[in-house]
mmCIF file of C-alpha atoms in Angstrom:
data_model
loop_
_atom_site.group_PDB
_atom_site.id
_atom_site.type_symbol
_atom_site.label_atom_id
_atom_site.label_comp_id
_atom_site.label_asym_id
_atom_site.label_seq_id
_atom_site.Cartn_x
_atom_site.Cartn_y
_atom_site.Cartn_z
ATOM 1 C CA UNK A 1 -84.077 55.432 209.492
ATOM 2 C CA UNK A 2 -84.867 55.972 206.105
ATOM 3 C CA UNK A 3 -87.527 57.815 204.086
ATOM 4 C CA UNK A 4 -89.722 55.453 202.666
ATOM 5 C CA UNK A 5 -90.195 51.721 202.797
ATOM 6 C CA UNK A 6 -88.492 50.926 199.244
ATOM 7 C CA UNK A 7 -85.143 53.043 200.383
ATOM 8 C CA UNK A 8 -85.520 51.218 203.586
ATOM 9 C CA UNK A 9 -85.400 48.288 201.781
ATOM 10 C CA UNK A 10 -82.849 48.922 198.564
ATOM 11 C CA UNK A 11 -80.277 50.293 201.723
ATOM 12 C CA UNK A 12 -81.091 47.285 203.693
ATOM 13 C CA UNK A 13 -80.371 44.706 201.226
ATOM 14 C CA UNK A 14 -77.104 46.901 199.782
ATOM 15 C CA UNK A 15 -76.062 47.119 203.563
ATOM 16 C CA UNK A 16 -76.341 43.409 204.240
ATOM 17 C CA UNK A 17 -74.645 42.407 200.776
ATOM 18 C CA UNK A 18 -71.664 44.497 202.281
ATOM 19 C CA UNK A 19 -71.678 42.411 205.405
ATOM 20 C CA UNK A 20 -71.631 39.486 204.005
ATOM 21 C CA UNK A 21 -68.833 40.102 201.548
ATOM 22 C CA UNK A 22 -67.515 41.189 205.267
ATOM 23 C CA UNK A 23 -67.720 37.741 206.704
ATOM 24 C CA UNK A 24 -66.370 36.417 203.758
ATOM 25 C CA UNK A 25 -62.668 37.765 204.266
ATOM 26 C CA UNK A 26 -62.799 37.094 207.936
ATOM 27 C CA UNK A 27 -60.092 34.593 209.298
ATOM 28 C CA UNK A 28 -60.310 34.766 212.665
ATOM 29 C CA UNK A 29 -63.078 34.259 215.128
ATOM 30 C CA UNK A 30 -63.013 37.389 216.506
ATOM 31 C CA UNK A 31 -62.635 39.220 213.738
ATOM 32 C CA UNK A 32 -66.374 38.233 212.961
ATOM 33 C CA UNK A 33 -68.671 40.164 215.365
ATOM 34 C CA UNK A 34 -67.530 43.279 213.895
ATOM 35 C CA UNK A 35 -67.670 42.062 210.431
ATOM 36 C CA UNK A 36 -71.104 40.623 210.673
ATOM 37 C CA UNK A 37 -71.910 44.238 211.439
ATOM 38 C CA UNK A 38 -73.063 45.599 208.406
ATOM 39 C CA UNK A 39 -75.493 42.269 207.951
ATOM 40 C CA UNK A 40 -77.018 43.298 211.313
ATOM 41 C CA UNK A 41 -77.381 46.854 210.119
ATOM 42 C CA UNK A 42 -78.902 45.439 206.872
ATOM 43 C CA UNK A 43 -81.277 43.479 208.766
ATOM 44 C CA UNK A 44 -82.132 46.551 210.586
ATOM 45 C CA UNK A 45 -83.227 48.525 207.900
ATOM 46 C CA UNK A 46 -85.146 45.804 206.086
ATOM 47 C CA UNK A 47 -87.383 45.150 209.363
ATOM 48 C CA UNK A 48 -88.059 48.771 209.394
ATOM 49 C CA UNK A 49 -89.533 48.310 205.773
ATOM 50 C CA UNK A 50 -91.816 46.839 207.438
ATOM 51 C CA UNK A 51 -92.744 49.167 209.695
ATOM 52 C CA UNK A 52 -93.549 51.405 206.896
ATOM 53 C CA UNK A 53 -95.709 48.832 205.231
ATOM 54 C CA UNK A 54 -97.255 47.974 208.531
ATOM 55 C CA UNK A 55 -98.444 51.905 208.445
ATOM 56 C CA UNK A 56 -96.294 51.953 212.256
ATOM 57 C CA UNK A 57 -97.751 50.420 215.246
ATOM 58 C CA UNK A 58 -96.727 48.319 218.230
ATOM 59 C CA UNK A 59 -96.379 45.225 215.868
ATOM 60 C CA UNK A 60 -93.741 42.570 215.701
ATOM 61 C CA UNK A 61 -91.674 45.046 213.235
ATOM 62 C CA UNK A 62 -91.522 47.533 215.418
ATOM 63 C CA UNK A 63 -90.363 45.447 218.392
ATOM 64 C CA UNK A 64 -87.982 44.052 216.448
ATOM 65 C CA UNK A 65 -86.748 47.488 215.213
ATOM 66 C CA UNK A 66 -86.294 48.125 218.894
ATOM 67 C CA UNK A 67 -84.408 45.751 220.339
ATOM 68 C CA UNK A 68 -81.781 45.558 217.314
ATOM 69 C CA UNK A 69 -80.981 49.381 218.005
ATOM 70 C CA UNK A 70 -81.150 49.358 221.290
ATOM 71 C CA UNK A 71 -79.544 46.935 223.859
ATOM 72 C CA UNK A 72 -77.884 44.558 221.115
ATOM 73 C CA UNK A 73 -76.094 47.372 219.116
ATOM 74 C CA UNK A 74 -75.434 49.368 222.621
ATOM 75 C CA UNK A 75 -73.517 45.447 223.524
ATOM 76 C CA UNK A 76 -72.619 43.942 220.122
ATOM 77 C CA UNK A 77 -70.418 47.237 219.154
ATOM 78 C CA UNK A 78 -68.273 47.940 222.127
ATOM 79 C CA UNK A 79 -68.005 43.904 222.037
ATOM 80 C CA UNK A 80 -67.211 43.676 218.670
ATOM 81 C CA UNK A 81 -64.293 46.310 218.944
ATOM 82 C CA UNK A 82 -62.882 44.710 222.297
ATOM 83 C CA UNK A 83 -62.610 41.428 220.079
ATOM 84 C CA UNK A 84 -60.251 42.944 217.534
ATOM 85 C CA UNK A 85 -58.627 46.082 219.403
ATOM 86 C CA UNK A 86 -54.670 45.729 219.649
ATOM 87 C CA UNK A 87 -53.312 44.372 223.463
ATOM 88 C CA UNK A 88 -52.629 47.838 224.746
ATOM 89 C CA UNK A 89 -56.294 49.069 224.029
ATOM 90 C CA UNK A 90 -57.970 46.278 225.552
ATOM 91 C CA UNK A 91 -58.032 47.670 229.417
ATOM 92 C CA UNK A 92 -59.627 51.157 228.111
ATOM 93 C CA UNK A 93 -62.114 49.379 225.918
ATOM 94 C CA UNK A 94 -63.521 47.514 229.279
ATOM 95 C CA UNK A 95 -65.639 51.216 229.716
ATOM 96 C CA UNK A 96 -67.488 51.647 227.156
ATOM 97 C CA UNK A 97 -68.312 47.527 227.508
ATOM 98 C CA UNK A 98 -69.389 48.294 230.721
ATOM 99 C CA UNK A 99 -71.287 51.220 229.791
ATOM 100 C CA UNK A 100 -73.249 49.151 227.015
ATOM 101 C CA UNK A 101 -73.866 46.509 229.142
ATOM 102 C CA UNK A 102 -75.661 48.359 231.941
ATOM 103 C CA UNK A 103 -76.804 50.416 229.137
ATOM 104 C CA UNK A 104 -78.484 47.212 227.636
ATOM 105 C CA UNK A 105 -80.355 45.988 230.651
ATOM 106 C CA UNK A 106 -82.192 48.870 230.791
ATOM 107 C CA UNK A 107 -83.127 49.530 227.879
ATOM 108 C CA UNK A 108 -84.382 45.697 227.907
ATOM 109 C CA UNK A 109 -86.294 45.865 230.645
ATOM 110 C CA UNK A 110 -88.366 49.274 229.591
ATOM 111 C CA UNK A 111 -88.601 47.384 226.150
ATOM 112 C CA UNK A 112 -90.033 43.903 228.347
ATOM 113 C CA UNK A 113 -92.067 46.202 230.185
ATOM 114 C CA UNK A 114 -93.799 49.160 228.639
ATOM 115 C CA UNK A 115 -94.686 48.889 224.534
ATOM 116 C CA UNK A 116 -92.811 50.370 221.636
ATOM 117 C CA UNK A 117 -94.584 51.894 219.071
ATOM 118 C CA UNK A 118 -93.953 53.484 215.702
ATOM 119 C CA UNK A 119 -95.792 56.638 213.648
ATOM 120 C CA UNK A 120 -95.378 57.819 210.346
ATOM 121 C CA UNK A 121 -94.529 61.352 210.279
ATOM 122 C CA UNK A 122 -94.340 62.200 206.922
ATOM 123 C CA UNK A 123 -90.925 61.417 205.339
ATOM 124 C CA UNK A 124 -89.480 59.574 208.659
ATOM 125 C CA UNK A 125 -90.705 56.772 211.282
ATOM 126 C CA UNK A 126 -90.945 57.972 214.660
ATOM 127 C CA UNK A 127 -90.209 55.736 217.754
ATOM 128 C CA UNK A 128 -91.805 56.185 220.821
ATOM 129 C CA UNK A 129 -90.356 54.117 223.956
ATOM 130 C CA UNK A 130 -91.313 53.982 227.506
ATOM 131 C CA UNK A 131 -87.184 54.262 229.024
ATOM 132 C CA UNK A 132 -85.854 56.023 231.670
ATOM 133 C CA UNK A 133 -83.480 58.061 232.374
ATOM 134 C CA UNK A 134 -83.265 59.398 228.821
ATOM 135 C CA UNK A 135 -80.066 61.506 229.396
ATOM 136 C CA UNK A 136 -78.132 58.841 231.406
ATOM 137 C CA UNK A 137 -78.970 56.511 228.742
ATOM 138 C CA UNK A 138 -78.018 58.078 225.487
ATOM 139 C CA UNK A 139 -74.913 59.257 227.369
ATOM 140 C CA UNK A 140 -74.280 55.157 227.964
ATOM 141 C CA UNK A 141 -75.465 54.405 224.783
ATOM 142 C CA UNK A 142 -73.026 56.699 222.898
ATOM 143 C CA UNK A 143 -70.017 56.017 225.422
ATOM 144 C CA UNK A 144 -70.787 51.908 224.359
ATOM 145 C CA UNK A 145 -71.140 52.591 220.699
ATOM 146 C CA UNK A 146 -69.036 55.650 219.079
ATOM 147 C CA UNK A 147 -66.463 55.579 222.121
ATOM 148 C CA UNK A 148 -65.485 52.522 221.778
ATOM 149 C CA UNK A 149 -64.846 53.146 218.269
ATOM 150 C CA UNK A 150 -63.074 56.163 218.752
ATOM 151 C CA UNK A 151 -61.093 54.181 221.613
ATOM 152 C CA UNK A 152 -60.034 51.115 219.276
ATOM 153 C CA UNK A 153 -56.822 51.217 218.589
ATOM 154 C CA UNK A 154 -57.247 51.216 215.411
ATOM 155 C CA UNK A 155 -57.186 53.648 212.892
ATOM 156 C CA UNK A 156 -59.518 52.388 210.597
ATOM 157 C CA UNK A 157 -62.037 52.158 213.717
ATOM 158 C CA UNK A 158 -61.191 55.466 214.664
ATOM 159 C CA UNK A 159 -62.378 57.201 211.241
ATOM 160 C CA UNK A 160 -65.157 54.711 211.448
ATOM 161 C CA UNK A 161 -66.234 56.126 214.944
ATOM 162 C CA UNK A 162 -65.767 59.806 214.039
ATOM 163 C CA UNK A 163 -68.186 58.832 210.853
ATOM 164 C CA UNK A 164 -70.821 57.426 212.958
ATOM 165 C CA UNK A 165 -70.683 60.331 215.480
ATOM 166 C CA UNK A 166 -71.239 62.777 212.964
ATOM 167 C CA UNK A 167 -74.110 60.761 211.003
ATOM 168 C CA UNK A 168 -75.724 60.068 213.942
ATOM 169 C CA UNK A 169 -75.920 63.836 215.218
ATOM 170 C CA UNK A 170 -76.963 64.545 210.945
ATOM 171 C CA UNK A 171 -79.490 62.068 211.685
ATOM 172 C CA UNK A 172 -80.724 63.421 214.894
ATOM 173 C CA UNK A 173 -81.229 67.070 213.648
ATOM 174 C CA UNK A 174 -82.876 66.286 210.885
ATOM 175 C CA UNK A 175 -85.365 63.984 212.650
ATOM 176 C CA UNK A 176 -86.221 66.603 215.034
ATOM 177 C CA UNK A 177 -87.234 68.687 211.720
ATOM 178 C CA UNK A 178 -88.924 65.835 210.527
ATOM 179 C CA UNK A 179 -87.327 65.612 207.253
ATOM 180 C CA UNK A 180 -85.724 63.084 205.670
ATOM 181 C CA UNK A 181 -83.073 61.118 207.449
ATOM 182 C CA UNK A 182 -79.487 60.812 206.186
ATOM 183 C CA UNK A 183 -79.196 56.807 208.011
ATOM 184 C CA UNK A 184 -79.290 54.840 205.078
ATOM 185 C CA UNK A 185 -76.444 56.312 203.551
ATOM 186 C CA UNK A 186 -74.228 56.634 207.002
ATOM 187 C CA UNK A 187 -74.864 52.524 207.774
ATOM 188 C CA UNK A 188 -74.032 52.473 203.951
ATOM 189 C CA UNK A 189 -70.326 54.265 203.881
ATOM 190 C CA UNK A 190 -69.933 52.569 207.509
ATOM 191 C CA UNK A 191 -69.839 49.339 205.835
ATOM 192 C CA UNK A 192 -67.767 50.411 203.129
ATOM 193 C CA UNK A 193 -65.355 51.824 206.131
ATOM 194 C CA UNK A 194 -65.662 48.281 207.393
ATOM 195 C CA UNK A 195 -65.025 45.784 204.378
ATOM 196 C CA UNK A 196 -61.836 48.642 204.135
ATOM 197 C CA UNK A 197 -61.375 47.581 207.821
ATOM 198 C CA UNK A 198 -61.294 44.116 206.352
ATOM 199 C CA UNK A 199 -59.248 43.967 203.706
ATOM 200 C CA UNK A 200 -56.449 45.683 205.182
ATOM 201 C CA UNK A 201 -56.289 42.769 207.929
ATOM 202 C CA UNK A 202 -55.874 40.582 205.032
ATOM 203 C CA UNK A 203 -53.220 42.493 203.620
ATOM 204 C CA UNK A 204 -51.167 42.371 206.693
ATOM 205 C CA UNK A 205 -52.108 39.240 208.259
#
């Protein structure tokens, strides 16, 4: 979330110009789930320009907003992270895939069976959803996303994780003020983290 539809869409683009210098160092196959990322990120953002544009609503936008943050990041992180974690973290790293998973179908099905839509509220875009059970879910959610960060292996991954844990709770509190969110700039220094995250392979491949 950002705080207007031109930040939106300035992060977005800066975001996805990240990713793709990402993909651009990747060598290996599974090294590019997690660098493609920031592009999805990117993406993410620049649909949600619409959504301010749009003036909220149930529209396409918002779906789309949705599903991207919902079950494909709760499946595409922990996936990403089991693709490029070291041997010895691999068995670990089969939780919080699991949790994302199951996390995933439900929030699919309350997003294939009740509507999303979005508001305005002043310098933030509220989402309201129709999923249950909320605690079980954002436990799975973060268990999928941050722990399998925090459970890589890797200590790149593991700064990354501890960065998105403590954007995403910056985020949180200051969307229950309804002030201006601090997302743009957290997806932005977690793609800086990862193009790091890239490099380095290259350095020691």
């Amino acid at each position: 979330m950002c705080w207007s539809a031109t930040a939106d869409l300035v992060a977005g683009s800066g975001v996805a110009a990240a990713g793709v210098a990402c993909v651009a160092l990747v060598r290996r196959g599974r090294e590019l789930p997690l660098a493609a990322l920031p592009l999805l990120l990117g993406a993410h953002q620049i649909v949600e320009s619409v959504v301010w544009h749009s003036g909220g609503g149930g529209g396409p936008a918002t779906v789309a907003w949705a599903v991207i943050a919902l079950p494909l990041l709760a499946v595409w992180v922990p996936a990403g992270v089991m693709c490029v974690a070291p041997p010895h973290a691999r068995f670990r790293l089969v939780f919080p895939l699991a949790a994302g998973a199951v996390t995933a179908a439900s929030l699919a099905h309350g997003l294939a069976t009740a509507p999303v839509t979005a508001e305005i509220r002043g310098h933030t875009v509220g989402y309201v959803l129709h999923v249950s059970p909320v605690p079980q879910l954002v436990m799975g959610y973060l268990l999928a996303t941050v722990g399998s960060l925090l459970l890589s292996g890797d200590r790149r991954l593991l700064v990354l994780g501890l960065l998105v844990a403590v954007g995403a709770t910056a985020c949180w509190a200051l969307w229950r003020l309804e002030f201006v969110s601090t997302w743009c700039a957290v997806a932005a220094l977690c793609s800086v983290v990862l193009f790091g995250w890239m490099r380095a392979r290259r350095t020691t491949a």
